XYZ file of C-alpha atoms in Angstrom:
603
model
C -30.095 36.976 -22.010
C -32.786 35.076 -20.580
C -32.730 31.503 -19.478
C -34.404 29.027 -21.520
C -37.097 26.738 -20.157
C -37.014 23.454 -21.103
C -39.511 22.128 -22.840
C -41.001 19.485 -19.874
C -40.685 22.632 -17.663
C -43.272 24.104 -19.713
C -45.706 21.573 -20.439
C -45.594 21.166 -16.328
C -46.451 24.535 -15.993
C -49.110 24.744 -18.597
C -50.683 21.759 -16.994
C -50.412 23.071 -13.691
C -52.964 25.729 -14.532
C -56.364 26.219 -15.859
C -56.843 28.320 -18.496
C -60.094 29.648 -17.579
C -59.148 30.550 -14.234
C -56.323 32.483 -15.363
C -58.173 34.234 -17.904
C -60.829 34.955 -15.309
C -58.727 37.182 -13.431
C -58.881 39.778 -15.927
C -62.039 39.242 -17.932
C -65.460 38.358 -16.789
C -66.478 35.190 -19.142
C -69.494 33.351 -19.484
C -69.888 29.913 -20.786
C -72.075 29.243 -23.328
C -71.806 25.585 -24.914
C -68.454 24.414 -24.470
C -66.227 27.329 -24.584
C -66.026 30.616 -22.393
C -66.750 34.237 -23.958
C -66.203 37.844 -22.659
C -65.017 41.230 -23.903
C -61.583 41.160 -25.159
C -58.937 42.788 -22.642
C -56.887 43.779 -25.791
C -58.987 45.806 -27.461
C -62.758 47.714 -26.903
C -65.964 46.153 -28.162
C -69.268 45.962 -27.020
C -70.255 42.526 -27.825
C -68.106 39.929 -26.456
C -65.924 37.935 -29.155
C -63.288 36.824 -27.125
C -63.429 32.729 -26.962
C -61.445 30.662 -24.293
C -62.088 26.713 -24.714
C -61.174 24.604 -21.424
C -60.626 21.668 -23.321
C -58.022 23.134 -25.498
C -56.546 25.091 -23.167
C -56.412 27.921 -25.471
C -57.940 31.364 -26.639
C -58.807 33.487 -29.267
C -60.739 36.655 -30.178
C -62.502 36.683 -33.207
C -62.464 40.539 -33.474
C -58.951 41.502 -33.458
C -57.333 38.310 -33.913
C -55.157 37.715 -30.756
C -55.156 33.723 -29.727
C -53.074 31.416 -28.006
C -51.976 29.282 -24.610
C -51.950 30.834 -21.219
C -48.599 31.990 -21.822
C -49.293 34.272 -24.574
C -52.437 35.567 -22.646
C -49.824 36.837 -19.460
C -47.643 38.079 -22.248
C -49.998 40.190 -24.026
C -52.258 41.016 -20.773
C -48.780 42.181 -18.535
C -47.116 43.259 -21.439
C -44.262 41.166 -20.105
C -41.751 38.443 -21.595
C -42.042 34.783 -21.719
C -39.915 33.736 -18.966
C -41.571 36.496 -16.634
C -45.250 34.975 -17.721
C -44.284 31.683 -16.908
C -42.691 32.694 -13.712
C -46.377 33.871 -12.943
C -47.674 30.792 -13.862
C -45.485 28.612 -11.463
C -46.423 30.838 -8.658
C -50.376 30.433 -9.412
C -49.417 26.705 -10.111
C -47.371 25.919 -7.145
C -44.684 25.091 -9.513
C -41.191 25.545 -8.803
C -39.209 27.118 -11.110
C -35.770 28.584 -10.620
C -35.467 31.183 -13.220
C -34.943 35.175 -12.304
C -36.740 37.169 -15.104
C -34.755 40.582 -16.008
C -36.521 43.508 -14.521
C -36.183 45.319 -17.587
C -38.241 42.566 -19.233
C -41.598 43.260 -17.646
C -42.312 46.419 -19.436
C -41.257 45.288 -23.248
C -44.410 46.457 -24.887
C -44.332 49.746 -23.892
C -42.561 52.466 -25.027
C -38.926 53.354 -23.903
C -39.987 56.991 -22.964
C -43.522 55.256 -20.983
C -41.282 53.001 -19.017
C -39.118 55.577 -17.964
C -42.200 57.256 -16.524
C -43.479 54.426 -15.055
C -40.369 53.668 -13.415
C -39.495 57.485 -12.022
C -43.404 57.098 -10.749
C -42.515 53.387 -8.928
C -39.291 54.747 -7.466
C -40.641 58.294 -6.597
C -43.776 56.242 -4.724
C -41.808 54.080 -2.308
C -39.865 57.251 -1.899
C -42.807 59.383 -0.796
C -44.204 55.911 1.578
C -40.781 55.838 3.428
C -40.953 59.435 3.946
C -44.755 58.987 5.584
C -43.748 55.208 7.622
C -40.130 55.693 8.735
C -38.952 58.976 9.082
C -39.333 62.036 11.683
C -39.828 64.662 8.504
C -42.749 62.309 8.369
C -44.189 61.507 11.969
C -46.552 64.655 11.927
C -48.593 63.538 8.378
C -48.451 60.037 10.007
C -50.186 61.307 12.866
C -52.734 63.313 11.310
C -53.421 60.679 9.129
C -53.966 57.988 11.753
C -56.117 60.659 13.759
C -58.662 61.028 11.133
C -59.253 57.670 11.263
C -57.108 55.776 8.789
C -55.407 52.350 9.332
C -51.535 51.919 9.267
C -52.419 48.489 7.305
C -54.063 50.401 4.839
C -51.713 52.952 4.881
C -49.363 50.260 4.005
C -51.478 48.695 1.510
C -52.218 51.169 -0.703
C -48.456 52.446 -0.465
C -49.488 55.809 0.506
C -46.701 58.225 1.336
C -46.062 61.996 2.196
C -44.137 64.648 0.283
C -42.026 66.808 2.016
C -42.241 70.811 1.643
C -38.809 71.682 0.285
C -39.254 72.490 -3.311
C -36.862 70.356 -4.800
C -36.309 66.938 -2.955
C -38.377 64.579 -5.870
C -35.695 66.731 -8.595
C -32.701 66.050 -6.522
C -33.553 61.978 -5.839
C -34.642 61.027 -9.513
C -31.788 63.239 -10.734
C -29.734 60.904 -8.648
C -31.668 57.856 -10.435
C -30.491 58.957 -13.732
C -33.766 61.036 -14.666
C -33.118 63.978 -16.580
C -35.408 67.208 -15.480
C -37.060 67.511 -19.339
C -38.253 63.391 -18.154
C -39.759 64.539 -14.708
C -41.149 67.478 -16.237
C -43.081 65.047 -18.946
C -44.431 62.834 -16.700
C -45.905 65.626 -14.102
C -43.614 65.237 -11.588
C -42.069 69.020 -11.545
C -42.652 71.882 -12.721
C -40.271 74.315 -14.687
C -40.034 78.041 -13.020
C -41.534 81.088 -14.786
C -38.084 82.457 -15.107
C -37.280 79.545 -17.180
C -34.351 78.620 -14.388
C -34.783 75.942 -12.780
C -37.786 73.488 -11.669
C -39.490 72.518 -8.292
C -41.464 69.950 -6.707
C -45.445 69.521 -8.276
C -46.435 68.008 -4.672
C -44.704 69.679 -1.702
C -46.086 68.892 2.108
C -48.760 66.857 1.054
C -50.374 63.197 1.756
C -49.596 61.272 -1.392
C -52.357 58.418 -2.723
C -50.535 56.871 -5.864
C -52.894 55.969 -8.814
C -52.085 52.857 -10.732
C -53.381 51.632 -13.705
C -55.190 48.459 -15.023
C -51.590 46.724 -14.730
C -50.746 47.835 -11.114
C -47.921 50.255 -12.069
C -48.100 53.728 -10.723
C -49.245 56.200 -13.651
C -50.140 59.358 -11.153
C -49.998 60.934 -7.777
C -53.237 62.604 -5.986
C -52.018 64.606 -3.423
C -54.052 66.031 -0.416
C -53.044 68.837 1.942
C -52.545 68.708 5.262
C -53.400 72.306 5.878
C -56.612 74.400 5.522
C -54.730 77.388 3.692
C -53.280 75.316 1.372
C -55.296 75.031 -1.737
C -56.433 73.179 -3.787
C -57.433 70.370 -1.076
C -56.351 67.906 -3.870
C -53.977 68.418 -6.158
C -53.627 65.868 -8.920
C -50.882 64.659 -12.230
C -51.635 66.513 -15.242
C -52.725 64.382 -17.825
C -49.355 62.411 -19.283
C -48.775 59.870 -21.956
C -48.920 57.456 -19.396
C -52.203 58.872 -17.106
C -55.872 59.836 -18.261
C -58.175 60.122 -15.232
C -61.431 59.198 -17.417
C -59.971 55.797 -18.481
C -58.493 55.181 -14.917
C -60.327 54.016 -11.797
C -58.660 53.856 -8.494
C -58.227 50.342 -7.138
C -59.175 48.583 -10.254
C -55.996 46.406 -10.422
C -56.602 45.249 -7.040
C -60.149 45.169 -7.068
C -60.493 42.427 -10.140
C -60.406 39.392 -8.210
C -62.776 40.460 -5.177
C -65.106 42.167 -8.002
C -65.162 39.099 -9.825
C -65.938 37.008 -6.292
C -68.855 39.326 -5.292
C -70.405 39.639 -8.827
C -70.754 43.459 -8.755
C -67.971 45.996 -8.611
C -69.180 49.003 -5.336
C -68.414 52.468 -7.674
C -66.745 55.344 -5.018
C -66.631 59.228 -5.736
C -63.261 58.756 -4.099
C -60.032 56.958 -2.744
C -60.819 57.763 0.762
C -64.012 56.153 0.691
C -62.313 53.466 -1.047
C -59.278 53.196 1.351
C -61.956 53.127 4.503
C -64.295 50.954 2.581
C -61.536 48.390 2.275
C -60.324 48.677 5.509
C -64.553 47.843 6.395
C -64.292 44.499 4.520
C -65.647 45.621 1.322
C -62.641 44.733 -1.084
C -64.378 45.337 -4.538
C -64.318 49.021 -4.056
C -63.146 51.341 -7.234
C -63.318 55.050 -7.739
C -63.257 57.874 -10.215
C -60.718 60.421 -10.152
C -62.226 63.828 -9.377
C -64.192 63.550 -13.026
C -67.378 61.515 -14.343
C -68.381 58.330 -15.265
C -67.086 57.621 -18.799
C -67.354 55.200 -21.736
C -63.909 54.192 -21.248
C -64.581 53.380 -17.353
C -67.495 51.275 -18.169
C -65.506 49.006 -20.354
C -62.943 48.941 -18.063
C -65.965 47.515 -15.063
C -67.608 45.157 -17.888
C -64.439 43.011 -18.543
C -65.049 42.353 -14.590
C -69.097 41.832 -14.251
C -72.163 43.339 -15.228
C -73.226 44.539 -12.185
C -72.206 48.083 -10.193
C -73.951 49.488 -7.097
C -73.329 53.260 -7.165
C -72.268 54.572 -3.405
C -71.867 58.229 -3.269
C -71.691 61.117 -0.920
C -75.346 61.986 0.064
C -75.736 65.684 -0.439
C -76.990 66.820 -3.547
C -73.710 67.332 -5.471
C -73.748 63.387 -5.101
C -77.146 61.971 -5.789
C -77.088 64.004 -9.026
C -73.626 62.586 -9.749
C -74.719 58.705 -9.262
C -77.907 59.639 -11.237
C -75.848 60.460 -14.284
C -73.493 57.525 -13.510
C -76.088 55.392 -13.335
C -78.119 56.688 -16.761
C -74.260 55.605 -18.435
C -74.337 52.677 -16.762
C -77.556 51.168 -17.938
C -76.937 52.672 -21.279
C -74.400 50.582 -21.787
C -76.882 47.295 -20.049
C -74.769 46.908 -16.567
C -77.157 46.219 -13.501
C -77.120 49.412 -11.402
C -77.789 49.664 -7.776
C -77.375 52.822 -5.881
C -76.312 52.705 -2.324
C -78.171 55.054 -0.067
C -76.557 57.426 2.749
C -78.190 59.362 5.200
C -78.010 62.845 4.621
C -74.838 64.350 5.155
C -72.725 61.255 5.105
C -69.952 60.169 2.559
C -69.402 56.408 3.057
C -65.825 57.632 4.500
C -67.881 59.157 7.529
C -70.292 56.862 8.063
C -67.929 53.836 8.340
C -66.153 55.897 11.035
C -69.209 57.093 12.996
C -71.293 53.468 12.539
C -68.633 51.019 11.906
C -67.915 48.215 9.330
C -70.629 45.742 10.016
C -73.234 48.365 9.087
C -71.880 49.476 5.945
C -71.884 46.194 4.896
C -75.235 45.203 6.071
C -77.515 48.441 5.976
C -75.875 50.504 3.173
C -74.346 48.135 0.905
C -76.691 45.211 1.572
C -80.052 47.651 1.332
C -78.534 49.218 -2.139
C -81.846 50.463 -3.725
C -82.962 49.073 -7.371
C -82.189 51.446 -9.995
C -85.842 52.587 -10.898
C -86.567 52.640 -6.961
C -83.307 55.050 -6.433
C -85.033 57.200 -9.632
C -88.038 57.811 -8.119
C -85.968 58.981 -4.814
C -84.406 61.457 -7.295
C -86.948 62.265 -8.732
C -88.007 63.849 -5.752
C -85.045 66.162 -5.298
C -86.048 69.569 -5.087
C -89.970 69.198 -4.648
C -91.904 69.775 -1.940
C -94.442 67.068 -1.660
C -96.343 68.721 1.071
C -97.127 71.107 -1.694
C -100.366 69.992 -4.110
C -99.191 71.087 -7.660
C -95.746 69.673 -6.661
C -96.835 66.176 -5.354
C -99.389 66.243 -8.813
C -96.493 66.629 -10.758
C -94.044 64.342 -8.957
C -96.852 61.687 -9.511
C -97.364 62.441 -13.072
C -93.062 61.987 -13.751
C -93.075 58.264 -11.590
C -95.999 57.546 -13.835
C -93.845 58.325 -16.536
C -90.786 57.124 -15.974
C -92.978 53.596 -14.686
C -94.722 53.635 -18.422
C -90.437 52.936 -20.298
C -90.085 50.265 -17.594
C -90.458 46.589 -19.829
C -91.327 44.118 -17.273
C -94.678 44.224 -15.933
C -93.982 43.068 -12.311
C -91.993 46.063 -11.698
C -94.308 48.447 -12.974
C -96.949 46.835 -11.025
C -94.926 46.898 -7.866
C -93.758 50.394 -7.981
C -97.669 51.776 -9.310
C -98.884 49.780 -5.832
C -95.868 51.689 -3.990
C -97.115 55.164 -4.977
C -100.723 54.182 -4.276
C -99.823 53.135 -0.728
C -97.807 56.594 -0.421
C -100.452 58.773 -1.714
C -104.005 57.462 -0.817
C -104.597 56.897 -4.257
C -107.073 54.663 -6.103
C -104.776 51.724 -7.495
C -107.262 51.405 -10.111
C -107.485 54.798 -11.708
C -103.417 54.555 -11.440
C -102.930 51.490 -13.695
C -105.623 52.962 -16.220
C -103.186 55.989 -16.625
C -100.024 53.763 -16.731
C -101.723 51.303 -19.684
C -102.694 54.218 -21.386
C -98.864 55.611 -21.040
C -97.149 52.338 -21.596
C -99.657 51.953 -24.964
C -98.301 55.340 -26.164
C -94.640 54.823 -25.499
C -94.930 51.608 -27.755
C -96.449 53.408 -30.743
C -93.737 56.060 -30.169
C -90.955 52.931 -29.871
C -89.703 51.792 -33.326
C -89.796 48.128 -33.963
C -86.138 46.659 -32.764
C -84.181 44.138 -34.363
C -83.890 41.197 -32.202
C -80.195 41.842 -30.802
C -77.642 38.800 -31.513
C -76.647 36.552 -28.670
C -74.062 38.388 -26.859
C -72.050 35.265 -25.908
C -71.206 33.320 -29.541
C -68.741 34.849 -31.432
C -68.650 37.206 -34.282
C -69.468 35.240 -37.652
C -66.499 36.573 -39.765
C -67.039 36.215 -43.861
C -67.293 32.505 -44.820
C -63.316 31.205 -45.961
C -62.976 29.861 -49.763
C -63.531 26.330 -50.387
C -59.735 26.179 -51.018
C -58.941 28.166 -47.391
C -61.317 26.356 -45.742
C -59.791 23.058 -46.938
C -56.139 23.896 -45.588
C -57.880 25.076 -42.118
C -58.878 21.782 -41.859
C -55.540 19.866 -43.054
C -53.936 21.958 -40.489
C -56.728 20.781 -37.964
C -55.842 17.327 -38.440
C -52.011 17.778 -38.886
C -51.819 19.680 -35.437
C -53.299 16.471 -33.625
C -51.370 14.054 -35.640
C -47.928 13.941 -36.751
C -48.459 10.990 -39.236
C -51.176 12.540 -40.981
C -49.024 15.532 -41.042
C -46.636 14.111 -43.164
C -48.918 11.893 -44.942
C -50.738 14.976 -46.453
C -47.312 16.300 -47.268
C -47.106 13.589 -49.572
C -50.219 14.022 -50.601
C -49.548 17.662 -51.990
C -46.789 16.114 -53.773
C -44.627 19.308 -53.176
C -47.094 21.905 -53.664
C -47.626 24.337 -51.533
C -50.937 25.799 -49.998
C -52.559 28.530 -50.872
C -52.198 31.290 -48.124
C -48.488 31.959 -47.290
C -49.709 32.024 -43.451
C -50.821 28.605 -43.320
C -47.728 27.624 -45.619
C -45.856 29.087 -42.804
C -47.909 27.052 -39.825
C -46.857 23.568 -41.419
C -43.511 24.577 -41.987
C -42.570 25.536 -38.553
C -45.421 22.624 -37.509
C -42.933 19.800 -39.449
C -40.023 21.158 -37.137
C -41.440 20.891 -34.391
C -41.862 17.154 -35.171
C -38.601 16.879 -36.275
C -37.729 18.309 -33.161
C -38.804 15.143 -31.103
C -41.993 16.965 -30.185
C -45.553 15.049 -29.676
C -48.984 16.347 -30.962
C -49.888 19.273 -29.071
C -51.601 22.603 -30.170
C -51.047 24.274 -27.288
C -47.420 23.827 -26.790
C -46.606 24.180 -30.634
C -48.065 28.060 -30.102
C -45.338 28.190 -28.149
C -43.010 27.220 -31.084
C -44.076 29.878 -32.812
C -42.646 32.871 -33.274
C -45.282 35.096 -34.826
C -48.330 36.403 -32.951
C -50.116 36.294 -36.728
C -49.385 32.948 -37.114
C -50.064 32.207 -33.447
C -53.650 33.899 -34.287
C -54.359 31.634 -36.635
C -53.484 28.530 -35.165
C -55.906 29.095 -32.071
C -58.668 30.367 -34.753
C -58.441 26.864 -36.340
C -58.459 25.139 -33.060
C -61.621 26.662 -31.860
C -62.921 25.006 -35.496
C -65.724 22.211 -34.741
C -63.578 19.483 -36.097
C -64.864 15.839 -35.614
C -62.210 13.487 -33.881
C -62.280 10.680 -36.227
C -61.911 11.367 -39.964
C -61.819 9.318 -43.070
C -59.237 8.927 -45.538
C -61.310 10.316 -48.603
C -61.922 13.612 -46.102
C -58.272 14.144 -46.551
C -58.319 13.618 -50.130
C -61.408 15.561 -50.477
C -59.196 18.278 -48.821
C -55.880 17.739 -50.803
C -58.066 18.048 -54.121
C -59.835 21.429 -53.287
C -56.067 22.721 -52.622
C -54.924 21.111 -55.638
C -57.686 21.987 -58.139
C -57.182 25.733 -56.346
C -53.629 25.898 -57.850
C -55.422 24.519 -61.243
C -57.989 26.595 -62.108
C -55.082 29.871 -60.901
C -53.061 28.147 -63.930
C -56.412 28.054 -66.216
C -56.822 31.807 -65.242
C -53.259 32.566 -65.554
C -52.965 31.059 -69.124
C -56.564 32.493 -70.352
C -54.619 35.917 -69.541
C -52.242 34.954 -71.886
C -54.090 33.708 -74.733
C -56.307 37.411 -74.660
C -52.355 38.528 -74.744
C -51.179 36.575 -77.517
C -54.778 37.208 -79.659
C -54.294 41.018 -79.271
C -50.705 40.804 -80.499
C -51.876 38.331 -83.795
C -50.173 35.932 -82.770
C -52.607 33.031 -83.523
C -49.892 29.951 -83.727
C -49.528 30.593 -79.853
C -53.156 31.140 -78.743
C -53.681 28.380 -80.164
C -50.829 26.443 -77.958
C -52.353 28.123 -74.798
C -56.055 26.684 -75.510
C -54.860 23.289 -75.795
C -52.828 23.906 -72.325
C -55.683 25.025 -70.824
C -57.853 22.454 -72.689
C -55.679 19.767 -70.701
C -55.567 21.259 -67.440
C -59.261 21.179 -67.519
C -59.582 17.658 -68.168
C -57.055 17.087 -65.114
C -59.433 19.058 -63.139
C -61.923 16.545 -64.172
C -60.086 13.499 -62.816
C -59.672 15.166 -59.403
């Protein structure tokens, strides 16, 4: 059982932190007016509805729902419990706080079977890096990997390890950890023989780079051999409930922060380059995983920024590669910026022939605009010495200039090509107006896009719904006009069971001894529903001063609600008694209803 925090405890923590800065860590947010929006971490969208307001101290996405305090955001971003979140916050806060959360506790949202994966993966990782750091089976993959260039801090910091080549060692140590062989077989670890007897080692005398996912845990192993005749050169996890290389990018977990710093997240073909590119100073490195750019890895980069520079290996196989990365990438509107090599070069080897201060300065500081690295591609595979091939290189620039919307640029690169080809400037912007005037009677007339940053308009509440939202408003900053409108109602109840629910557990928690405080009384609730709603009303534009006839006005459209349900209710049962000829009590029910319309009248 986990200790309780006291209530002070919390507030101090809550207070010790801002909200926004928290949030920031994991999601890229933008103000706009007084509040904060991004994409939501907890589920995909496109257009940011995910709201965090400063002066609250609170959140809430109006797409899927989720809301509340900082707390709940660690909660549902970690996955972890509510003594292990606030044990985060204390750290970021400075805040001490003598409380030992349950290891078991940090994984409660996730499956039994997935944390029993994750956790053979964590222990079989530190396995596999003491094997590499501190051993003598591991002093001969330590040295090759320090001779090809690679730091022991980095070796350290990215927790990569060596397996050795016996064929059962990662069987007999989780075995020993309680792992059954069906478990390690599930989450790619071994493999079962072909004479059904038995299983052996996946990885065997091999470097091992663990993979970890948006969390930090370890999901996957790429493993690289240490010997020319053993293929393939990198072996990786099959895909697992717990590992999908196209919705994983290496380093991301560690990345956010300096991604977030810089503005633009550097895209790598692979850890190595990442590992070396680190090492160089350039922390806001990630990488796919041996497949391409997807959909699911561009969401993953757009809760961070909206800006990637592209640095792949220079040969052929890799410009075509960051083309198609970067034709997803501005598909889906990020900035993209490719990062040039000379020929021959992955950024791995140039960092270790040229050295940090270079990469930094002449490759990642000279990243090339994403129309200038087109027309660079655009030259792959044409000789330009050659006149039909330099005609028709010329005509596709012109082409690809024509789609470009902002006249500056199309200007600047038209000038470029005129310098490069002795060409009259002139007869080159006729052709490009006469291009740019057909694309737009090609282009279809588009619908002015909504503003990215305010939230999704969700269908306009009842006049009766709307009314308890805004009782609820007032009774969250006020405990006496709580229980004044309490006696207002005059023990009827509201209309929607949630919010019935909210002032119920909203009265104990003044009865409690508690003082106004939206924030803290998410905490006091248990449901993440009614937690939902409670931040959705908060980040309602409710005036601070009110009137006494606004709560009235509110009380009545409750009131009249349950009313006119009655009317309905009792029309229902005049048709009833009419069908059945019974006239006597029809005509009881009309004068009921009769009544209960005047008493609407008086309201």
């Amino acid at each position: 059982m986990a200790a309780r925090i006291p209530e002070e405890k919390i507030i101090e923590l809550r207070q010790s932190v801002d909200i926004v800065e928290i949030i920031s860590d994991y999601v890229q947010l933008k103000k706009h007016g007084r509040n904060y929006f991004g994409l939501c971490p907890f589920h995909q969208e496109n257009t940011p509805s995910f709201s965090v307001t400063a002066e609250k101290q609170i959140f809430h996405c109006f797409g899927c729902g989720t809301g509340g305090n900082v707390f709940n955001f660690i909660m549902e971003a970690e996955g972890v419990s509510f003594q292990e979140a606030a044990a985060r916050i204390a750290e970021k806060g400075n805040i001490p706080l003598d409380i030992k959360p349950h290891e078991s506790i940090a994984l409660q949202h996730v499956p039994p079977h997935e944390q029993r994966m994750l956790k053979a993966h964590e222990l079989l990782g530190k396995f596999y890096h003491h094997l590499l750091m501190n051993t003598n089976e591991g002093a001969g993959a330590l040295d090759y990997v320090t001779s090809r260039g690679m730091a022991v801090e980095s070796i350290r910091k990215f927790q990569i390890g060596y397996s050795l080549p016996e064929w059962d060692i990662a069987v007999k140590y989780l075995k020993q950890h309680g792992f059954s062989e069906g478990e390690m077989e599930q989450a790619g670890l071994i493999i079962k023989r072909e004479n059904g007897e038995g299983y052996f080692d996946r990885f065997r005398n091999r470097l091992m780079f663990p993979l970890t996912d948006m969390k930090g845990n370890i999901v996957a192993f790429s493993a690289r051999s240490l010997s020319e005749d053993d293929h393939p050169k990198y072996l990786n996890t099959p895909e697992t409930p717990i590992f999908n290389k196209s919705s994983l990018l290496y380093n991301y977990y560690a990345a956010r922060s300096e991604v977030r710093k810089q503005g633009f997240a550097l895209l790598f073909e692979g850890f190595a380059d990442v590992i070396s590119a680190d090492h160089a100073g350039v922390k806001n490195g990630t990488a796919v995983m041996g497949t391409s750019l997807t959909d699911k890895h561009i969401h993953l980069l757009r809760r961070l920024t909206d800006s990637v520079t592209i640095c792949f290996d220079s040969d052929h196989a890799g410009i075509e590669a960051a083309y198609r990365a970067g034709l997803l990438l501005i598909q889906h509107g990020m900035e993209t910026k490719v990062a040039m090599l000379p020929q021959g070069l992955d950024p791995d080897d140039y960092i270790q022939k040229y050295g940090a201060e270079k990469f930094r300065s002449d490759v990642v500081g000279n990243a090339l605009a994403w129309t200038a690295f087109k027309l660079q591609y655009l030259r792959l595979d044409k000789n330009l010495q050659n006149e039909g091939e330099r005609l028709k290189y010329i005509e596709e620039v012109m082409k690809e200039l024509s789609t470009l919307g902002n006249p500056v640029e199309r200007d600047l690169y038209t000038r470029q090509v005129a310098e490069e080809f002795s060409l009259s400037l002139e007869v080159l912007q006729d052709q490009l107006e006469k291009l740019v005037a057909s694309q737009r009677k090609k282009s279809k007339p588009r619908q002015q896009e909504p503003n990215p940053f305010i939230a999704k308009k969700a269908r306009v509440p009842q006049a009766h719904i709307l009314a308890e939202r805004h009782l609820i408003a007032r009774m969250l900053r006020d405990e006496e006009v709580a229980y004044r409108v309490m006696d207002m109602l005059d023990g009827h109840n509201f209309h929607l069971e949630e919010h019935q629910a909210i002032i119920t557990y909203l009265l104990g928690y003044f009865e409690e001894g508690n003082k106004p405080d939206p924030s803290l009384f998410l905490h006091f609730l248990p449901n993440k529903n009614l937690r939902a709603i409670v931040t959705e009303i908060e980040m309602m534009t409710v005036d601070h001063e009110y009137t006494e006839q606004e709560l009235k006005d509110c009380v009545n459209h409750v009131l009249k609600h349950g009313k006119m349900l009655m009317i309905k209710e009792k029309q229902l049962e005049q048709k009833a008694a009419e069908r059945n000829k019974n006239m006597e009590k029809a005509m009881e029910i009309a004068k009921e209803i009769i009544e209960l319309r005047k008493s609407l009248s008086y309201m």
